[in-house]
Amino acid sequence: MSSSETITSSNSEGNDATAESSNGLVPETPFLWPETRVLNGSREYTTAPVFEPVIRHARTVFGMVHNLTDEGIRWIEKCLSENDKLQFRLLVVLYPACRTKSDHLKLISERCSDPSSRLKVRLKLIGRLEDRPTTTLSIVSENGSATMVVSPSGDFATSEPRDGFLHLCFPADTAMHQQFMAWFEYQWVSNVILDEQALAMPDLVPAKGDPSADIQWRAFESQLNRGSQAVVKGSEPKIVEVDPETGDVICHDKDSNETPSVLDEVDVPRPSIALVQMGKILHQGNMATIDNSSRVPPLDCPISAELFNIPQDQRTGTVLQRTKFSVSAIDEKTLKKLEAFRKRTRDLLNKMSYPLADGNRFVPASARALLESELDRMNKQGQDLLGSAVAGTAEEFVKSQEKQVATDAQKRYADLHGGDEMPDETLQQILTELTNRLAHAKGGKLLPQLNFLDVRIATAEDSDWSSQASQALRFLVSVAKYPRECLTDLYFMRGIKVPTEQLLPAMNVMDDQLVAKFIEDGSGVDQARRDLGWIDKIQRSPCEDMARCEAIYRLIKGRSEDEVFQSLSKP
C-alpha cells in the first residue's frame, strides 16, 4: 500500500456498531479471514484457528493438512478431548524440508496406534515444495451438514493469520460435499499408510539462498512500503476507513468527501447489511416444506360412486354434477379429532419457523430438534386416540363394525335404486378398503413428514420480475416479531410444550438483544411491546423495502430509536 493511503476505523454507528461489546470477533459462517476489520487492527479473533467454533458441534473432520507441527497436533487433541463423538480422518502432506518432521510423525503414530483411536492418518507425499497443496477440510456437523475450510496456511492455521493469505470457511452444498467426499476417499486409498517405514522420514531443512539476493529483495520491499514509487499522475491521497460492523471499505479524499471504491467504479453491487445477515441466517438452517405424499389418508374411506352403481360425474350442458361417497367405522366426534391431528404438522411448523414464501418455511438448525420432538409428541397423542378408538387390529375392528357399516351402506344403496339390495361383493369391497385404510393409519404416522432443503440469497440484482428486498423484509419482520410476540401474547405458546427459555434461544438467529436480555434476567416485556409499535411504524413507512430492512435489522440489534429510524429518513 502506498503512503498516499491511510487505513483507519470508522465508528459512525456509535458504540452499538458491533455485535460484541469488546473488540473480540467470532465470525459466522460463511466467512473469510483475515477480514478487513482485523487487518486494520480494530478487531481481533478470539479463537485459533479462526474456524474452531465450527468444530465444537462436529462429528467428523476429514481432509488434507500440510506443515503439521506440535501446535496442530495439540489442537487435534484439544478438539477430541472436548467432543467425545468427534472423529478425525486426515491426509498429512509431506514434501522436502516441510515443517512436519519425523518426531511429529512419531507423535501422530502414537495417537493413532490404539484401534479405538478417533484419529486416523495417511500420508500424501509431494516431490517439490512448489507443488504443495492448500489445507482443505470438511467439517461435518451432528445433523450431517458440511462446512468446508480452505487454507493456504499450514498447521490448521493455528498461528496468527497473515494478510497476504486468504482463508475461506463456507457451507458446502450437497453436490460440493459429495465431490469432496469422493476426492478424499480416492486420495485416502491411493496414498501412504503411516507405518514404521514412514517414521524414517529424513528431516531436511530449506536450502540457504544467496545472501545478496535476500538483501536486494528486502531493499525493494522497503522502497515500495515507503511509497517512493511515483504516485499515478492525477491521483489524490485517500483515507480508507473500515466499517466496524460490516467490514466494508469506505474511501475519502483529502477533504473528507466519500469517493468511489475500486469496485464501486465498475458497478459491482454492494449488498446491504440486512441481506448479508439474512444470507448468513439461511446457512444456519433449512427450508422446510410438508411432504403431502407421506400424509396418512383421511380415515373416512372414500368409496367410488361406481360401487353404488351410479356414474361419478354427470354433465348437462354447462352443469357438472360430481357424486362422492365415504365410509367410516369411527364415530364422527372422534373422526374430527383425528383429522385435526393430521393437520398439526402445518400448525407446529408455522409456530417454530420463519416464512420464506407461501408454503415455504425456514427452520433454524438449533430449533429442528425441538420441532421434531413436538411432532413426535403430537403424533403419539393422535396414535393414542386412534388406538383407543380402533381396538385391536384393523381387521378385528372393522369386523366388529361390519353390521353397522352394512346396514348404512345397504340403506343408501336402496335409496338410490328403488329398494334394491347391494350385491355382497360390493359390500366386501367396501369393507376391504376400509380395513386397508385403518391398517395404514395404525401402522404409520398420522402427521405428514417434512422435507428440508438448503436455500440461499442470490447475488444477482433485482429485475422487473424479482426482488430480494421484499422477501427479506417479510423474513426479517417475522424474525423481529417472534420473540416480542412470544413475550407479550398470552396465546403465543398455545399448542406447544417447549419452555419459552428453550424456544427463544433456539429461534434466535440474529443475536437479538431482547432475547439476550430475557435469558439473562427475565426482563424485556416492556421493550417487546415498544418494539412491536416500532415494527408496525417501519412496515407502514413509504420507504423502499431495503431501507425498511435496515431499520428492522437495527431494531433487532438493540439500537436507539434515532438509529432505528435513521435509514427511513434518508432521501
XYZ file of C-alpha atoms in Angstrom:
571
model
C 0.000 0.000 0.000
C 1.393 3.383 -0.904
C 1.813 6.192 1.561
C -0.996 8.094 -0.142
C -3.497 5.731 1.503
C -4.204 5.604 5.227
C -6.410 2.996 6.902
C -8.487 3.916 9.929
C -11.518 2.535 11.725
C -14.904 4.225 11.383
C -17.307 4.371 14.334
C -20.078 6.296 12.669
C -22.685 3.911 14.080
C -21.778 4.667 17.683
C -20.921 2.218 20.448
C -23.511 -0.306 19.271
C -21.827 -0.731 15.921
C -20.583 -4.233 16.654
C -22.287 -7.370 17.854
C -19.780 -7.793 20.695
C -19.014 -5.247 23.396
C -15.227 -5.705 23.044
C -13.006 -5.901 20.009
C -13.193 -9.702 20.017
C -14.522 -11.174 16.780
C -16.204 -14.573 16.287
C -17.200 -14.738 12.600
C -20.311 -16.553 11.438
C -20.228 -18.985 8.537
C -19.645 -18.193 5.715
C -16.593 -16.020 6.248
C -13.071 -15.370 5.068
C -10.096 -14.458 7.200
C -8.271 -12.288 7.963
C -11.043 -9.800 7.189
C -10.704 -6.046 6.879
C -11.543 -5.181 10.492
C -8.742 -7.458 11.649
C -6.330 -6.171 9.009
C -6.797 -2.576 10.151
C -6.399 -3.538 13.828
C -9.866 -2.551 15.093
C -10.877 -6.154 15.863
C -9.140 -9.406 16.700
C -10.170 -13.040 16.527
C -10.910 -14.789 19.801
C -10.007 -18.327 18.701
C -7.123 -20.002 16.927
C -7.769 -21.367 14.437
C -10.473 -18.894 13.491
C -12.851 -21.683 12.386
C -12.630 -23.519 15.737
C -16.258 -22.685 16.780
C -17.471 -24.697 13.766
C -15.698 -27.773 15.187
C -17.452 -27.658 18.550
C -20.615 -29.356 17.302
C -18.996 -31.532 14.645
C -18.960 -35.299 14.447
C -16.322 -35.694 11.716
C -13.424 -33.670 10.319
C -11.752 -35.025 7.202
C -9.410 -33.573 4.617
C -5.814 -32.666 3.941
C -3.385 -30.628 6.066
C 0.178 -29.515 5.375
C 3.017 -28.387 7.672
C 1.513 -30.178 10.677
C 3.565 -29.480 13.832
C 3.260 -29.763 17.607
C 0.778 -26.893 17.715
C -1.564 -28.515 15.203
C -1.297 -31.887 16.947
C -2.157 -30.277 20.285
C -5.159 -28.629 18.659
C -6.394 -32.007 17.365
C -6.042 -33.456 20.876
C -7.919 -30.486 22.344
C -10.805 -30.954 19.912
C -11.005 -34.693 20.641
C -10.944 -34.124 24.408
C -13.746 -31.549 24.252
C -16.014 -33.633 21.988
C -16.112 -37.371 22.707
C -18.003 -38.066 19.459
C -15.596 -36.271 17.142
C -13.595 -38.249 14.553
C -10.598 -37.045 12.514
C -9.537 -38.567 9.181
C -6.552 -36.687 7.782
C -4.140 -36.792 4.900
C -0.900 -35.222 6.161
C 1.094 -33.714 3.311
C 4.884 -34.239 3.310
C 7.341 -32.531 0.973
C 11.091 -31.898 1.104
C 12.072 -29.617 4.020
C 8.459 -29.253 5.202
C 7.786 -28.215 8.810
C 6.410 -31.663 9.640
C 9.346 -33.676 10.988
C 9.876 -37.316 11.901
C 9.169 -36.557 15.574
C 5.764 -35.172 14.587
C 5.006 -38.360 12.640
C 6.009 -40.469 15.651
C 3.695 -38.443 17.890
C 0.809 -38.840 15.437
C 1.570 -42.556 15.096
C 1.328 -42.981 18.867
C -2.061 -41.236 18.882
C -3.321 -43.464 16.045
C -1.924 -46.778 17.331
C -4.917 -47.596 19.529
C -7.566 -49.372 17.369
C -10.232 -47.301 19.121
C -8.495 -44.006 18.342
C -10.732 -41.369 16.787
C -7.768 -40.031 14.817
C -6.716 -41.846 11.624
C -3.962 -40.525 9.361
C -2.415 -41.279 5.991
C 0.445 -39.508 4.263
C 0.474 -37.712 0.918
C 3.961 -37.238 -0.497
C 4.777 -34.252 -2.719
C 8.039 -34.174 -4.650
C 8.649 -30.435 -4.645
C 8.000 -27.524 -2.309
C 6.463 -25.536 -5.165
C 3.747 -28.198 -5.615
C 2.450 -28.237 -2.058
C -1.372 -28.111 -1.840
C -3.551 -25.998 0.421
C -5.090 -27.323 3.614
C -8.650 -28.359 2.751
C -11.081 -29.688 5.369
C -14.696 -30.793 5.512
C -16.355 -30.379 8.911
C -19.500 -32.488 9.231
C -21.900 -31.381 11.958
C -24.067 -33.524 14.216
C -27.011 -33.113 11.811
C -24.917 -34.065 8.768
C -24.428 -30.634 7.202
C -20.915 -29.912 5.905
C -18.718 -26.836 6.200
C -15.543 -26.507 4.156
C -12.309 -24.783 5.161
C -9.725 -23.844 2.533
C -6.489 -22.514 3.979
C -3.110 -21.718 2.431
C -1.646 -21.657 5.945
C -0.349 -24.932 7.343
C -0.894 -26.454 10.785
C -4.669 -25.796 10.601
C -3.912 -22.036 10.508
C -3.374 -22.081 14.290
C -0.883 -19.213 14.097
C -1.629 -15.522 13.627
C -3.215 -15.034 10.176
C -1.117 -13.116 7.659
C -2.762 -10.506 5.484
C -1.337 -11.926 2.265
C -3.045 -15.290 2.899
C -6.775 -15.602 2.220
C -8.644 -18.363 4.063
C -12.248 -19.453 3.408
C -14.888 -21.117 5.597
C -18.232 -21.800 3.931
C -21.143 -24.287 3.939
C -20.869 -26.926 1.242
C -23.973 -27.780 -0.738
C -24.822 -31.409 -1.431
C -23.049 -31.522 -4.811
C -19.823 -29.995 -3.478
C -19.896 -32.218 -0.386
C -20.323 -35.387 -2.480
C -17.478 -34.448 -4.812
C -15.108 -33.663 -1.961
C -16.014 -36.931 -0.230
C -15.225 -38.848 -3.425
C -11.958 -36.932 -3.903
C -10.870 -37.582 -0.316
C -11.719 -41.280 -0.431
C -9.739 -41.618 -3.648
C -6.764 -39.840 -2.075
C -7.068 -41.972 1.079
C -6.838 -45.308 -0.697
C -4.175 -44.009 -3.090
C -1.696 -42.712 -0.536
C 0.747 -43.909 2.090
C -0.039 -45.651 5.361
C 1.669 -44.200 8.429
C 3.899 -47.102 9.482
C 7.436 -47.705 10.786
C 8.922 -47.128 7.374
C 7.250 -43.715 7.121
C 8.666 -42.721 10.511
C 12.162 -42.792 8.979
C 11.447 -39.614 7.001
C 14.626 -37.522 6.625
C 14.412 -34.204 8.480
C 15.502 -31.807 5.777
C 15.840 -28.039 6.092
C 15.315 -25.428 3.382
C 18.418 -24.702 1.360
C 20.119 -21.404 2.077
C 19.746 -18.799 -0.642
C 22.185 -16.174 -1.788
C 22.502 -13.532 0.989
C 22.925 -10.776 -1.580
C 19.649 -11.784 -3.247
C 17.881 -11.523 0.106
C 19.314 -8.045 0.624
C 18.141 -6.950 -2.814
C 14.616 -8.191 -2.189
C 14.320 -6.561 1.224
C 15.548 -3.268 -0.203
C 12.962 -3.461 -2.973
C 10.204 -4.274 -0.457
C 11.237 -1.407 1.821
C 11.310 1.010 -1.074
C 7.729 0.172 -2.054
C 6.482 0.328 1.519
C 7.904 3.833 1.900
C 5.882 4.859 -1.118
C 8.980 6.016 -3.003
C 7.464 4.954 -6.317
C 5.857 7.781 -8.213
C 2.158 8.204 -7.441
C -0.033 7.807 -10.513
C -0.404 11.214 -12.093
C -3.605 12.963 -11.093
C -4.374 10.654 -8.165
C -5.351 12.108 -4.829
C -4.298 10.871 -1.392
C -7.030 8.655 0.102
C -8.124 7.951 3.655
C -9.559 4.435 3.859
C -11.945 3.606 6.677
C -13.271 0.176 7.590
C -16.869 -0.048 8.771
C -16.681 -1.668 12.240
C -19.942 -3.572 11.700
C -19.774 -4.777 8.108
C -16.062 -4.570 7.301
C -16.897 -2.545 4.170
C -14.119 -0.285 2.945
C -15.042 3.419 2.735
C -12.782 5.799 0.798
C -12.472 9.562 1.388
C -10.428 12.207 -0.337
C -8.246 14.711 1.499
C -11.323 16.914 2.120
C -13.219 14.012 3.804
C -15.584 13.591 0.870
C -16.571 9.983 0.264
C -15.188 8.652 -3.007
C -15.997 5.521 -5.031
C -14.024 2.407 -4.187
C -12.326 0.340 -6.879
C -15.392 -1.934 -7.116
C -17.861 0.945 -6.984
C -16.132 2.305 -10.070
C -17.018 -0.843 -12.030
C -20.569 -1.087 -10.649
C -20.207 -4.230 -8.530
C -23.456 -4.378 -6.478
C -22.889 -3.931 -2.742
C -25.427 -5.927 -0.666
C -26.969 -4.252 2.343
C -26.068 -5.441 5.832
C -29.638 -6.747 6.219
C -29.301 -9.001 3.158
C -25.860 -10.149 4.276
C -27.225 -11.111 7.680
C -30.190 -12.902 6.110
C -27.773 -14.810 3.893
C -25.820 -15.922 6.953
C -29.038 -16.923 8.713
C -30.035 -19.159 5.819
C -26.806 -21.102 6.303
C -27.899 -21.823 9.899
C -30.875 -23.968 8.944
C -33.008 -25.266 6.100
C -36.116 -24.504 4.139
C -38.880 -26.894 5.209
C -41.888 -27.995 3.188
C -44.579 -30.501 4.129
C -44.345 -33.799 2.256
C -48.001 -34.419 1.488
C -47.153 -37.784 -0.067
C -46.244 -39.037 3.427
C -49.573 -37.977 4.861
C -51.875 -40.711 6.192
C -55.026 -40.619 4.026
C -58.300 -39.425 5.601
C -59.761 -42.020 7.964
C -63.199 -41.732 6.410
C -62.536 -44.000 3.450
C -63.634 -42.616 0.037
C -65.781 -45.040 -1.955
C -66.192 -44.867 -5.714
C -69.674 -43.918 -6.905
C -69.462 -46.829 -9.305
C -69.736 -49.217 -6.324
C -73.195 -47.760 -5.764
C -73.903 -48.384 -9.440
C -74.143 -44.705 -10.414
C -71.777 -42.588 -12.518
C -69.356 -40.377 -10.585
C -69.731 -37.446 -12.973
C -72.908 -36.374 -14.776
C -72.950 -33.353 -17.071
C -75.865 -31.436 -18.513
C -74.525 -28.770 -20.840
C -72.530 -26.370 -18.696
C -73.504 -28.035 -15.409
C -71.410 -30.825 -13.863
C -72.641 -32.979 -11.005
C -69.963 -34.944 -9.141
C -71.038 -37.656 -6.700
C -68.781 -38.778 -3.842
C -69.189 -41.317 -1.040
C -67.113 -42.078 2.043
C -67.432 -44.679 4.792
C -66.073 -44.539 8.345
C -66.203 -47.095 11.095
C -65.168 -44.442 13.655
C -67.730 -42.162 15.295
C -67.974 -38.633 13.897
C -66.665 -36.836 17.026
C -63.508 -38.972 17.220
C -63.027 -38.716 13.465
C -62.941 -34.901 13.644
C -60.323 -35.033 16.398
C -58.168 -37.417 14.373
C -58.479 -35.217 11.283
C -57.281 -32.268 13.376
C -54.152 -34.244 14.324
C -53.418 -34.915 10.658
C -53.125 -31.146 10.142
C -50.924 -30.368 13.125
C -47.661 -30.539 11.175
C -48.580 -27.263 9.487
C -49.529 -25.672 12.815
C -46.281 -26.704 14.510
C -44.154 -25.762 11.520
C -45.694 -22.293 11.400
C -45.063 -21.857 15.123
C -41.402 -22.924 15.052
C -40.096 -21.470 11.772
C -39.937 -18.267 9.739
C -41.688 -17.600 6.399
C -39.672 -17.504 3.180
C -42.520 -17.704 0.675
C -46.018 -19.159 0.533
C -45.772 -22.745 1.787
C -42.002 -22.486 2.377
C -40.662 -22.033 5.893
C -37.165 -21.637 7.315
C -36.301 -23.846 10.305
C -33.139 -22.892 12.242
C -30.854 -25.865 12.841
C -30.934 -25.006 16.550
C -34.739 -25.395 16.592
C -35.066 -28.525 14.466
C -34.733 -30.990 17.354
C -37.378 -29.079 19.326
C -39.721 -29.089 16.326
C -39.257 -32.811 15.776
C -39.861 -33.542 19.464
C -43.142 -31.623 19.229
C -44.097 -33.560 16.101
C -43.324 -36.807 17.951
C -45.437 -35.702 20.910
C -48.368 -34.682 18.743
C -48.180 -37.857 16.623
C -48.162 -40.012 19.785
C -51.272 -38.247 21.074
C -53.007 -38.879 17.765
C -51.919 -42.526 17.684
C -53.132 -42.980 21.263
C -56.527 -41.549 20.306
C -56.671 -43.791 17.234
C -55.663 -46.798 19.340
C -58.438 -46.154 21.843
C -60.995 -45.667 19.050
C -59.861 -48.661 16.983
C -59.398 -51.508 19.478
C -57.313 -54.465 18.330
C -56.193 -54.814 14.733
C -57.849 -53.011 11.845
C -59.352 -56.317 10.670
C -60.820 -57.038 14.107
C -62.232 -53.531 14.458
C -63.860 -53.479 11.015
C -65.278 -56.933 11.698
C -66.880 -55.602 14.882
C -68.416 -52.708 12.905
C -69.408 -54.783 9.881
C -73.091 -54.988 10.762
C -73.464 -51.203 11.180
C -71.486 -50.455 8.008
C -73.511 -52.996 6.025
C -76.818 -51.610 7.303
C -75.909 -47.988 6.447
C -74.459 -48.879 3.022
C -77.474 -51.020 2.140
C -79.887 -48.249 3.126
C -78.059 -45.701 0.942
C -77.943 -48.172 -1.975
C -81.659 -48.885 -1.634
C -82.463 -45.142 -1.621
C -80.597 -44.762 -4.898
C -82.041 -47.829 -6.605
C -85.678 -48.099 -5.552
C -85.165 -50.573 -2.709
C -82.740 -52.926 -4.486
C -80.182 -54.829 -2.392
C -76.471 -54.071 -2.570
C -74.507 -57.011 -4.030
C -72.425 -58.931 -1.457
C -69.231 -58.429 -3.450
C -69.777 -54.642 -3.322
C -70.123 -54.728 0.470
C -66.981 -56.853 0.777
C -65.043 -54.411 -1.383
C -66.138 -51.531 0.855
C -65.082 -53.437 3.999
C -61.728 -54.350 2.441
C -60.944 -50.736 1.509
C -61.977 -49.569 4.966
C -59.723 -52.194 6.610
C -56.751 -51.231 4.460
C -57.247 -47.537 5.255
C -57.302 -48.135 9.039
C -54.353 -50.556 8.906
C -52.295 -47.922 7.105
C -53.190 -45.316 9.724
C -52.359 -47.578 12.667
C -49.049 -48.641 11.163
C -47.758 -45.220 10.154
C -47.586 -41.597 11.275
C -50.741 -39.530 11.416
C -48.750 -36.340 10.819
C -47.026 -35.828 7.461
C -43.240 -35.581 7.363
C -41.105 -32.580 6.423
C -38.638 -32.144 3.573
C -35.557 -29.998 4.225
C -33.584 -28.169 1.552
C -30.688 -25.721 1.586
C -31.558 -22.210 0.462
C -29.501 -19.073 -0.100
C -29.770 -15.431 -1.097
C -28.984 -14.941 -4.778
C -26.221 -12.463 -5.578
C -27.949 -11.298 -8.757
C -29.517 -7.850 -8.808
C -33.281 -7.296 -8.759
C -35.202 -7.204 -12.024
C -38.694 -6.219 -13.103
C -39.866 -9.684 -12.061
C -37.764 -10.397 -8.991
C -36.907 -8.633 -5.763
C -34.800 -9.822 -2.877
C -35.750 -6.880 -0.688
C -39.457 -7.709 -0.372
C -38.751 -11.296 0.640
C -36.005 -10.172 3.018
C -38.370 -7.663 4.634
C -41.027 -10.312 5.207
C -38.428 -12.634 6.701
C -36.778 -10.023 8.944
C -40.114 -8.724 10.220
C -41.025 -12.289 11.199
C -37.655 -12.774 12.939
C -38.091 -9.489 14.821
C -41.698 -10.130 15.837
C -41.171 -13.706 17.015
C -39.609 -13.111 20.472
C -41.594 -9.919 21.003
C -44.936 -11.599 20.372
C -43.804 -14.596 22.404
C -43.241 -12.321 25.428
C -46.415 -10.241 25.039
C -49.058 -12.572 23.544
C -50.638 -14.866 26.148
C -51.720 -17.319 23.436
C -48.435 -17.438 21.513
C -47.257 -20.685 23.127
C -50.620 -22.418 22.799
C -50.251 -25.892 21.311
C -46.543 -26.372 22.052
C -44.903 -27.674 25.217
C -41.392 -26.293 24.760
C -40.439 -23.872 27.582
C -40.007 -20.266 26.490
C -36.461 -20.322 27.908
C -35.613 -23.078 25.401
C -37.623 -21.873 22.436
C -36.388 -18.285 22.208
C -32.643 -19.098 22.150
C -33.286 -21.833 19.576
C -35.135 -19.383 17.319
C -32.672 -16.530 17.907
C -30.909 -16.482 14.539
C -29.777 -12.836 14.602
C -28.296 -12.399 18.073
C -31.389 -10.448 19.114
C -30.548 -8.206 22.060
C -34.055 -8.619 23.500
C -33.630 -12.402 23.704
C -30.265 -11.980 25.426
C -31.878 -9.674 27.982
C -34.752 -12.099 28.619
C -32.448 -15.102 29.067
C -30.171 -13.147 31.389
C -32.737 -11.806 33.871
C -36.251 -12.480 32.545
C -36.854 -8.845 31.593
C -37.746 -7.310 28.247
C -41.562 -7.425 28.165
C -41.937 -3.632 28.138
C -39.279 -3.312 25.446
C -41.047 -6.016 23.429
C -44.286 -4.005 23.441
C -42.429 -0.851 22.436
C -40.572 -2.664 19.662
C -43.788 -4.076 18.208
C -45.001 -0.497 17.832
C -41.762 0.438 16.086
C -42.058 -2.563 13.751
C -45.588 -1.523 12.805
C -44.346 2.002 12.105
C -41.498 0.657 9.951
C -43.870 -1.568 7.966
C -46.197 1.373 7.279
C -43.337 3.574 6.150
C -43.482 4.620 2.457
C -39.725 3.980 2.123
C -38.259 1.300 -0.102
C -38.148 -2.263 1.226
C -34.359 -2.232 1.596
C -34.475 0.840 3.854
C -37.125 -0.856 5.989
C -34.944 -3.991 6.154
C -32.113 -1.844 7.519
C -34.411 -0.387 10.163
C -35.640 -3.835 11.271
C -32.037 -5.055 11.462
C -31.079 -2.157 13.738
C -34.111 -2.776 15.954
C -33.105 -6.422 16.415
C -29.597 -5.297 17.355
C -30.983 -3.095 20.134
C -30.214 0.306 18.617
C -31.727 3.577 19.799
C -34.902 4.987 18.262
C -32.932 7.561 16.258
C -30.624 4.870 14.839
C -33.504 2.501 14.026
C -35.389 5.107 12.011
C -32.319 6.748 10.511
C -32.447 4.665 7.322
C -36.113 5.642 6.798
C -35.224 9.331 6.719
C -32.559 9.011 4.024
C -33.545 10.576 0.690
